[in-house]
């Protein structure tokens, strides 16, 4: 049973190895002649102002929270998609209706979000 | 005892998940804490795979490592972490609660270990191999358990409304 995961394991090994090789080899073989200007933080060519540890707007967080909630909605659809073709016709219709009801309930939430302007940026 | 790949993988994942959890709570920088949390999620997803819960393992990677992690990063961005003095624990009831919870966790863990070593847990049968697949889950969830499934949508709806209401003052 565990043998069927060997291709995934190989992908992980390649992905991690590729990341390490890219970073380590460029620092090993690349020329390194640092000076004060090069080491300063890149801010479109002008001198850096302030720190990067500033507080960000709550709007970013709103988008992230709402993304997660609708992400979970989509997660519920994966097992439906996987099981749908094995159903007999009656169960197909039944499961289709239950998923439609599920989506409509969440659509109400989506309309609420749009009406409240929670995703508006200005 | 014969060598089994599953046993080796279990101990490897279990030890690395404990180590990454300890590293997560002891780091000073919140960003490296978050990175160790990702590592912890990853090892836990490996443990789910060993328990033949394939769907949950994939969802762990998709939702926790993908989405929940973004939330943690946004929390780090939202909070002003410069002023360390604000993060000192002042209230002793927090310490008492955490002490009680750790005692409870210790009891649960020692019971699990006791039952495990006295052989009261049965090994998973081979028929359980398909139970964790998305197909098997879907076959039951959308027919026999469609009512709890609809209830889950109400839970998500409540979370959406709650998130908007909590942040509403900003949008007026």
mmCIF file of C-alpha atoms in Angstrom:
data_model
loop_
_atom_site.group_PDB
_atom_site.id
_atom_site.type_symbol
_atom_site.label_atom_id
_atom_site.label_comp_id
_atom_site.label_asym_id
_atom_site.label_seq_id
_atom_site.Cartn_x
_atom_site.Cartn_y
_atom_site.Cartn_z
ATOM 1 C CA UNK A 1 0.000 0.000 0.000
ATOM 2 C CA UNK A 2 2.829 2.355 0.896
ATOM 3 C CA UNK A 3 4.543 1.492 -2.406
ATOM 4 C CA UNK A 4 1.987 3.490 -4.360
ATOM 5 C CA UNK A 5 3.305 6.695 -2.767
ATOM 6 C CA UNK A 6 6.847 6.260 -4.095
ATOM 7 C CA UNK A 7 6.239 8.571 -7.140
ATOM 8 C CA UNK A 8 4.981 11.324 -4.792
ATOM 9 C CA UNK A 9 8.011 10.773 -2.572
ATOM 10 C CA UNK A 10 10.304 11.133 -5.602
ATOM 11 C CA UNK A 11 8.582 14.422 -6.500
ATOM 12 C CA UNK A 12 9.173 15.699 -2.944
ATOM 13 C CA UNK A 13 12.840 14.700 -3.061
ATOM 14 C CA UNK A 14 13.256 16.489 -6.406
ATOM 15 C CA UNK A 15 11.397 19.594 -5.232
ATOM 16 C CA UNK A 16 13.402 19.950 -2.013
ATOM 17 C CA UNK A 17 16.671 19.047 -3.777
ATOM 18 C CA UNK A 18 16.010 21.570 -6.551
ATOM 19 C CA UNK A 19 15.404 24.333 -4.015
ATOM 20 C CA UNK A 20 18.573 23.541 -2.071
ATOM 21 C CA UNK A 21 20.684 23.191 -5.223
ATOM 22 C CA UNK A 22 19.456 26.495 -6.693
ATOM 23 C CA UNK A 23 20.204 28.484 -3.562
ATOM 24 C CA UNK A 24 23.451 26.769 -2.511
ATOM 25 C CA UNK A 25 25.057 26.535 -5.971
ATOM 26 C CA UNK A 26 24.459 30.181 -6.779
ATOM 27 C CA UNK A 27 26.101 31.220 -3.514
ATOM 28 C CA UNK A 28 28.944 28.728 -4.072
ATOM 29 C CA UNK A 29 29.784 29.565 -7.709
ATOM 30 C CA UNK A 30 28.567 33.134 -8.035
ATOM 31 C CA UNK A 31 31.025 36.003 -7.493
ATOM 32 C CA UNK A 32 30.492 37.800 -4.209
ATOM 33 C CA UNK A 33 31.662 41.417 -4.092
ATOM 34 C CA UNK A 34 29.384 43.134 -1.606
ATOM 35 C CA UNK A 35 29.400 46.844 -0.915
ATOM 36 C CA UNK A 36 27.220 49.144 1.160
ATOM 37 C CA UNK A 37 24.940 50.107 -1.724
ATOM 38 C CA UNK A 38 24.413 46.509 -2.824
ATOM 39 C CA UNK A 39 23.564 45.279 0.666
ATOM 40 C CA UNK A 40 20.964 47.956 1.353
ATOM 41 C CA UNK A 41 17.320 46.971 0.947
ATOM 42 C CA UNK A 42 16.092 47.385 -2.616
ATOM 43 C CA UNK A 43 13.327 49.947 -2.717
ATOM 44 C CA UNK A 44 13.006 50.799 -6.428
ATOM 45 C CA UNK A 45 16.363 52.540 -6.452
ATOM 46 C CA UNK A 46 15.741 55.155 -3.762
ATOM 47 C CA UNK A 47 17.051 55.056 -0.195
ATOM 48 C CA UNK A 48 14.948 52.762 2.092
ATOM 49 C CA UNK A 49 12.404 54.534 4.299
ATOM 50 C CA UNK A 50 11.183 53.091 7.626
ATOM 51 C CA UNK A 51 11.036 49.392 8.457
ATOM 52 C CA UNK A 52 9.285 46.438 6.864
ATOM 53 C CA UNK A 53 7.561 45.679 10.173
ATOM 54 C CA UNK A 54 4.608 47.911 9.523
ATOM 55 C CA UNK A 55 1.039 47.004 10.357
ATOM 56 C CA UNK A 56 -1.008 46.071 7.324
ATOM 57 C CA UNK A 57 -4.646 46.900 6.666
ATOM 58 C CA UNK A 58 -7.376 44.566 7.965
ATOM 59 C CA UNK A 59 -8.637 44.269 4.374
ATOM 60 C CA UNK A 60 -5.916 41.730 3.582
ATOM 61 C CA UNK A 61 -7.112 39.628 6.493
ATOM 62 C CA UNK A 62 -10.752 39.864 5.367
ATOM 63 C CA UNK A 63 -9.840 38.570 1.921
ATOM 64 C CA UNK A 64 -7.826 35.724 3.472
ATOM 65 C CA UNK A 65 -10.586 34.683 5.916
ATOM 66 C CA UNK A 66 -13.256 34.730 3.218
ATOM 67 C CA UNK A 67 -10.944 32.830 0.889
ATOM 68 C CA UNK A 68 -10.527 30.068 3.485
ATOM 69 C CA UNK A 69 -14.273 29.773 4.077
ATOM 70 C CA UNK A 70 -15.025 29.388 0.368
ATOM 71 C CA UNK A 71 -11.991 27.116 0.051
ATOM 72 C CA UNK A 72 -13.589 24.776 2.599
ATOM 73 C CA UNK A 73 -16.780 24.897 0.537
ATOM 74 C CA UNK A 74 -14.844 23.651 -2.490
ATOM 75 C CA UNK A 75 -13.159 20.962 -0.374
ATOM 76 C CA UNK A 76 -16.598 19.500 0.261
ATOM 77 C CA UNK A 77 -17.114 19.185 -3.483
ATOM 78 C CA UNK A 78 -14.048 16.988 -4.072
ATOM 79 C CA UNK A 79 -15.540 13.782 -2.579
ATOM 80 C CA UNK A 80 -18.781 14.469 -4.427
ATOM 81 C CA UNK A 81 -16.933 14.711 -7.738
ATOM 82 C CA UNK A 82 -15.000 11.529 -6.950
ATOM 83 C CA UNK A 83 -18.094 9.522 -6.002
ATOM 84 C CA UNK A 84 -20.665 10.923 -8.417
ATOM 85 C CA UNK A 85 -20.184 8.592 -11.396
ATOM 86 C CA UNK A 86 -20.454 5.465 -9.217
ATOM 87 C CA UNK A 87 -23.897 6.440 -7.935
ATOM 88 C CA UNK A 88 -27.077 4.885 -9.221
ATOM 89 C CA UNK A 89 -29.405 7.479 -10.928
ATOM 90 C CA UNK A 90 -31.635 8.092 -7.869
ATOM 91 C CA UNK A 91 -28.629 8.788 -5.662
ATOM 92 C CA UNK A 92 -27.155 11.007 -8.385
ATOM 93 C CA UNK A 93 -30.204 13.272 -8.302
ATOM 94 C CA UNK A 94 -30.379 13.175 -4.500
ATOM 95 C CA UNK A 95 -26.712 14.071 -4.016
ATOM 96 C CA UNK A 96 -26.979 16.739 -6.741
ATOM 97 C CA UNK A 97 -29.878 18.398 -4.896
ATOM 98 C CA UNK A 98 -28.070 18.258 -1.552
ATOM 99 C CA UNK A 99 -24.984 19.872 -3.078
ATOM 100 C CA UNK A 100 -27.103 22.557 -4.778
ATOM 101 C CA UNK A 101 -28.742 23.377 -1.426
ATOM 102 C CA UNK A 102 -25.273 23.518 0.166
ATOM 103 C CA UNK A 103 -24.038 25.939 -2.502
ATOM 104 C CA UNK A 104 -27.183 28.110 -2.317
ATOM 105 C CA UNK A 105 -26.782 28.506 1.465
ATOM 106 C CA UNK A 106 -23.202 29.641 0.964
ATOM 107 C CA UNK A 107 -24.253 31.861 -1.947
ATOM 108 C CA UNK A 108 -26.385 33.775 0.553
ATOM 109 C CA UNK A 109 -23.205 34.360 2.551
ATOM 110 C CA UNK A 110 -21.383 35.458 -0.603
ATOM 111 C CA UNK A 111 -24.140 37.952 -1.487
ATOM 112 C CA UNK A 112 -23.978 39.249 2.101
ATOM 113 C CA UNK A 113 -20.235 39.783 1.740
ATOM 114 C CA UNK A 114 -20.696 41.612 -1.582
ATOM 115 C CA UNK A 115 -23.574 43.771 -0.260
ATOM 116 C CA UNK A 116 -21.616 44.727 2.871
ATOM 117 C CA UNK A 117 -18.698 45.689 0.677
ATOM 118 C CA UNK A 118 -16.275 43.557 2.683
ATOM 119 C CA UNK A 119 -14.209 42.827 -0.406
ATOM 120 C CA UNK A 120 -14.167 46.444 -1.622
ATOM 121 C CA UNK A 121 -10.685 47.848 -1.546
ATOM 122 C CA UNK A 122 -11.273 51.620 -1.285
ATOM 123 C CA UNK B 1 10.817 -7.889 15.023
ATOM 124 C CA UNK B 2 10.836 -7.644 11.258
ATOM 125 C CA UNK B 3 11.625 -4.345 9.609
ATOM 126 C CA UNK B 4 8.604 -2.606 8.148
ATOM 127 C CA UNK B 5 8.734 0.588 6.105
ATOM 128 C CA UNK B 6 5.499 1.773 7.713
ATOM 129 C CA UNK B 7 6.943 1.473 11.214
ATOM 130 C CA UNK B 8 10.081 3.338 10.224
ATOM 131 C CA UNK B 9 8.018 6.088 8.538
ATOM 132 C CA UNK B 10 5.750 6.354 11.569
ATOM 133 C CA UNK B 11 8.612 6.894 13.987
ATOM 134 C CA UNK B 12 10.355 9.285 11.605
ATOM 135 C CA UNK B 13 7.212 11.396 11.125
ATOM 136 C CA UNK B 14 6.203 11.257 14.791
ATOM 137 C CA UNK B 15 9.626 12.349 16.040
ATOM 138 C CA UNK B 16 9.923 15.117 13.445
ATOM 139 C CA UNK B 17 6.433 16.397 14.219
ATOM 140 C CA UNK B 18 7.265 16.587 17.940
ATOM 141 C CA UNK B 19 10.575 18.296 17.230
ATOM 142 C CA UNK B 20 8.973 20.819 14.855
ATOM 143 C CA UNK B 21 6.215 21.532 17.402
ATOM 144 C CA UNK B 22 8.798 22.207 20.117
ATOM 145 C CA UNK B 23 10.810 24.383 17.723
ATOM 146 C CA UNK B 24 7.642 26.282 16.845
ATOM 147 C CA UNK B 25 6.836 27.309 20.405
ATOM 148 C CA UNK B 26 10.420 28.150 21.350
ATOM 149 C CA UNK B 27 11.364 30.420 18.399
ATOM 150 C CA UNK B 28 11.713 34.136 19.076
ATOM 151 C CA UNK B 29 10.839 35.293 15.565
ATOM 152 C CA UNK B 30 7.151 34.737 14.669
ATOM 153 C CA UNK B 31 8.037 34.047 11.032
ATOM 154 C CA UNK B 32 10.270 31.086 11.885
ATOM 155 C CA UNK B 33 7.548 29.854 14.253
ATOM 156 C CA UNK B 34 5.170 29.912 11.296
ATOM 157 C CA UNK B 35 7.650 27.994 9.123
ATOM 158 C CA UNK B 36 8.037 25.295 11.784
ATOM 159 C CA UNK B 37 4.248 25.151 12.002
ATOM 160 C CA UNK B 38 4.184 24.359 8.264
ATOM 161 C CA UNK B 39 6.702 21.571 8.835
ATOM 162 C CA UNK B 40 4.512 20.254 11.661
ATOM 163 C CA UNK B 41 1.403 20.281 9.430
ATOM 164 C CA UNK B 42 3.369 18.419 6.778
ATOM 165 C CA UNK B 43 4.487 15.629 9.124
ATOM 166 C CA UNK B 44 0.960 15.310 10.539
ATOM 167 C CA UNK B 45 -0.344 14.919 6.995
ATOM 168 C CA UNK B 46 2.173 12.103 6.536
ATOM 169 C CA UNK B 47 0.820 10.462 9.689
ATOM 170 C CA UNK B 48 -2.717 10.704 8.266
ATOM 171 C CA UNK B 49 -1.485 8.882 5.162
ATOM 172 C CA UNK B 50 -0.087 6.093 7.347
ATOM 173 C CA UNK B 51 -3.490 5.841 9.056
ATOM 174 C CA UNK B 52 -5.043 5.349 5.593
ATOM 175 C CA UNK B 53 -6.895 8.632 5.744
ATOM 176 C CA UNK B 54 -5.828 9.765 2.267
ATOM 177 C CA UNK B 55 -8.463 12.450 1.813
ATOM 178 C CA UNK B 56 -7.736 14.089 5.156
ATOM 179 C CA UNK B 57 -4.011 14.028 4.369
ATOM 180 C CA UNK B 58 -4.563 15.929 1.123
ATOM 181 C CA UNK B 59 -6.967 18.363 2.798
ATOM 182 C CA UNK B 60 -4.393 18.945 5.539
ATOM 183 C CA UNK B 61 -1.926 20.052 2.880
ATOM 184 C CA UNK B 62 -4.474 22.102 0.901
ATOM 185 C CA UNK B 63 -6.360 23.850 3.678
ATOM 186 C CA UNK B 64 -3.949 23.954 6.621
ATOM 187 C CA UNK B 65 -0.612 24.364 4.880
ATOM 188 C CA UNK B 66 -2.107 26.494 2.115
ATOM 189 C CA UNK B 67 -4.834 28.620 3.611
ATOM 190 C CA UNK B 68 -4.568 28.604 7.418
ATOM 191 C CA UNK B 69 -0.865 29.388 7.072
ATOM 192 C CA UNK B 70 -1.711 32.530 5.075
ATOM 193 C CA UNK B 71 -3.987 33.577 7.950
ATOM 194 C CA UNK B 72 -1.138 33.170 10.434
ATOM 195 C CA UNK B 73 1.143 35.260 8.232
ATOM 196 C CA UNK B 74 -1.528 37.975 7.995
ATOM 197 C CA UNK B 75 -1.917 37.939 11.777
ATOM 198 C CA UNK B 76 1.834 38.498 12.070
ATOM 199 C CA UNK B 77 1.514 41.374 9.596
ATOM 200 C CA UNK B 78 -1.485 42.878 11.401
ATOM 201 C CA UNK B 79 0.023 42.841 14.879
ATOM 202 C CA UNK B 80 2.630 45.322 15.908
ATOM 203 C CA UNK B 81 5.280 42.918 17.141
ATOM 204 C CA UNK B 82 7.897 45.579 17.749
ATOM 205 C CA UNK B 83 6.847 46.294 21.311
ATOM 206 C CA UNK B 84 7.785 43.106 23.150
ATOM 207 C CA UNK B 85 6.617 44.350 26.547
ATOM 208 C CA UNK B 86 2.968 44.070 25.460
ATOM 209 C CA UNK B 87 3.282 40.322 25.118
ATOM 210 C CA UNK B 88 4.194 39.581 28.709
ATOM 211 C CA UNK B 89 1.697 37.235 30.367
ATOM 212 C CA UNK B 90 -0.019 39.144 33.130
ATOM 213 C CA UNK B 91 -2.906 36.926 34.113
ATOM 214 C CA UNK B 92 -2.333 33.918 36.317
ATOM 215 C CA UNK B 93 -5.651 32.269 35.391
ATOM 216 C CA UNK B 94 -4.204 31.602 31.946
ATOM 217 C CA UNK B 95 -1.367 29.686 33.560
ATOM 218 C CA UNK B 96 -3.796 27.697 35.718
ATOM 219 C CA UNK B 97 -5.962 26.822 32.693
ATOM 220 C CA UNK B 98 -2.973 25.730 30.663
ATOM 221 C CA UNK B 99 -1.704 23.645 33.583
ATOM 222 C CA UNK B 100 -5.081 21.882 33.900
ATOM 223 C CA UNK B 101 -5.239 21.283 30.152
ATOM 224 C CA UNK B 102 -1.720 19.842 30.097
ATOM 225 C CA UNK B 103 -2.593 17.493 32.956
ATOM 226 C CA UNK B 104 -5.659 16.371 30.972
ATOM 227 C CA UNK B 105 -3.541 15.851 27.853
ATOM 228 C CA UNK B 106 -0.984 13.896 29.882
ATOM 229 C CA UNK B 107 -3.771 11.627 31.228
ATOM 230 C CA UNK B 108 -5.103 10.966 27.706
ATOM 231 C CA UNK B 109 -1.609 10.236 26.393
ATOM 232 C CA UNK B 110 -0.739 7.871 29.235
ATOM 233 C CA UNK B 111 -4.036 5.994 28.779
ATOM 234 C CA UNK B 112 -3.283 5.667 25.060
ATOM 235 C CA UNK B 113 0.218 4.396 25.798
ATOM 236 C CA UNK B 114 -1.108 1.956 28.428
ATOM 237 C CA UNK B 115 -3.719 0.505 26.088
ATOM 238 C CA UNK B 116 -1.185 0.408 23.259
ATOM 239 C CA UNK B 117 1.411 -1.535 25.232
ATOM 240 C CA UNK B 118 -1.088 -3.972 26.768
ATOM 241 C CA UNK B 119 -2.344 -4.762 23.255
ATOM 242 C CA UNK B 120 -5.902 -3.578 23.731
ATOM 243 C CA UNK B 121 -5.885 -1.781 20.368
ATOM 244 C CA UNK B 122 -6.468 -3.997 17.375
ATOM 245 C CA UNK B 123 -4.410 -3.626 14.197
ATOM 246 C CA UNK B 124 -6.152 -1.996 11.277
ATOM 247 C CA UNK B 125 -7.637 -4.551 8.899
ATOM 248 C CA UNK B 126 -6.791 -4.433 5.200
ATOM 249 C CA UNK B 127 -10.428 -3.652 4.387
ATOM 250 C CA UNK B 128 -9.915 -0.252 6.026
ATOM 251 C CA UNK B 129 -7.550 0.749 3.232
ATOM 252 C CA UNK B 130 -10.297 2.263 1.074
ATOM 253 C CA UNK B 131 -12.187 4.011 3.858
ATOM 254 C CA UNK B 132 -10.209 7.214 3.760
ATOM 255 C CA UNK B 133 -10.504 7.772 0.020
ATOM 256 C CA UNK B 134 -12.519 10.691 -1.332
ATOM 257 C CA UNK B 135 -14.725 8.246 -3.263
ATOM 258 C CA UNK B 136 -15.811 6.283 -0.201
ATOM 259 C CA UNK B 137 -16.318 9.467 1.748
ATOM 260 C CA UNK B 138 -18.423 11.004 -0.999
ATOM 261 C CA UNK B 139 -20.562 7.898 -1.407
ATOM 262 C CA UNK B 140 -21.701 8.205 2.206
ATOM 263 C CA UNK B 141 -21.560 11.949 2.809
ATOM 264 C CA UNK B 142 -23.971 13.010 0.060
ATOM 265 C CA UNK B 143 -26.565 10.279 0.553
ATOM 266 C CA UNK B 144 -26.779 8.858 4.072
ATOM 267 C CA UNK B 145 -25.235 11.863 5.839
ATOM 268 C CA UNK B 146 -26.603 14.702 3.728
ATOM 269 C CA UNK B 147 -28.205 16.428 6.731
ATOM 270 C CA UNK B 148 -24.918 16.934 8.645
ATOM 271 C CA UNK B 149 -23.447 18.052 5.313
ATOM 272 C CA UNK B 150 -26.104 20.777 4.998
ATOM 273 C CA UNK B 151 -25.480 21.754 8.619
ATOM 274 C CA UNK B 152 -21.818 22.267 7.729
ATOM 275 C CA UNK B 153 -22.927 24.882 5.197
ATOM 276 C CA UNK B 154 -24.749 26.753 7.974
ATOM 277 C CA UNK B 155 -21.571 26.632 10.045
ATOM 278 C CA UNK B 156 -19.621 28.151 7.160
ATOM 279 C CA UNK B 157 -22.363 30.768 6.643
ATOM 280 C CA UNK B 158 -22.139 31.735 10.315
ATOM 281 C CA UNK B 159 -18.358 32.043 9.973
ATOM 282 C CA UNK B 160 -18.702 34.280 6.883
ATOM 283 C CA UNK B 161 -21.239 36.561 8.586
ATOM 284 C CA UNK B 162 -19.170 36.607 11.778
ATOM 285 C CA UNK B 163 -15.993 37.595 9.929
ATOM 286 C CA UNK B 164 -17.785 40.450 8.138
ATOM 287 C CA UNK B 165 -19.532 41.683 11.301
ATOM 288 C CA UNK B 166 -16.315 41.665 13.341
ATOM 289 C CA UNK B 167 -14.487 43.783 10.775
ATOM 290 C CA UNK B 168 -17.525 45.862 9.743
ATOM 291 C CA UNK B 169 -16.538 49.136 11.428
ATOM 292 C CA UNK B 170 -13.742 49.524 8.919
ATOM 293 C CA UNK B 171 -16.033 49.418 5.878
ATOM 294 C CA UNK B 172 -18.415 52.254 6.710
#
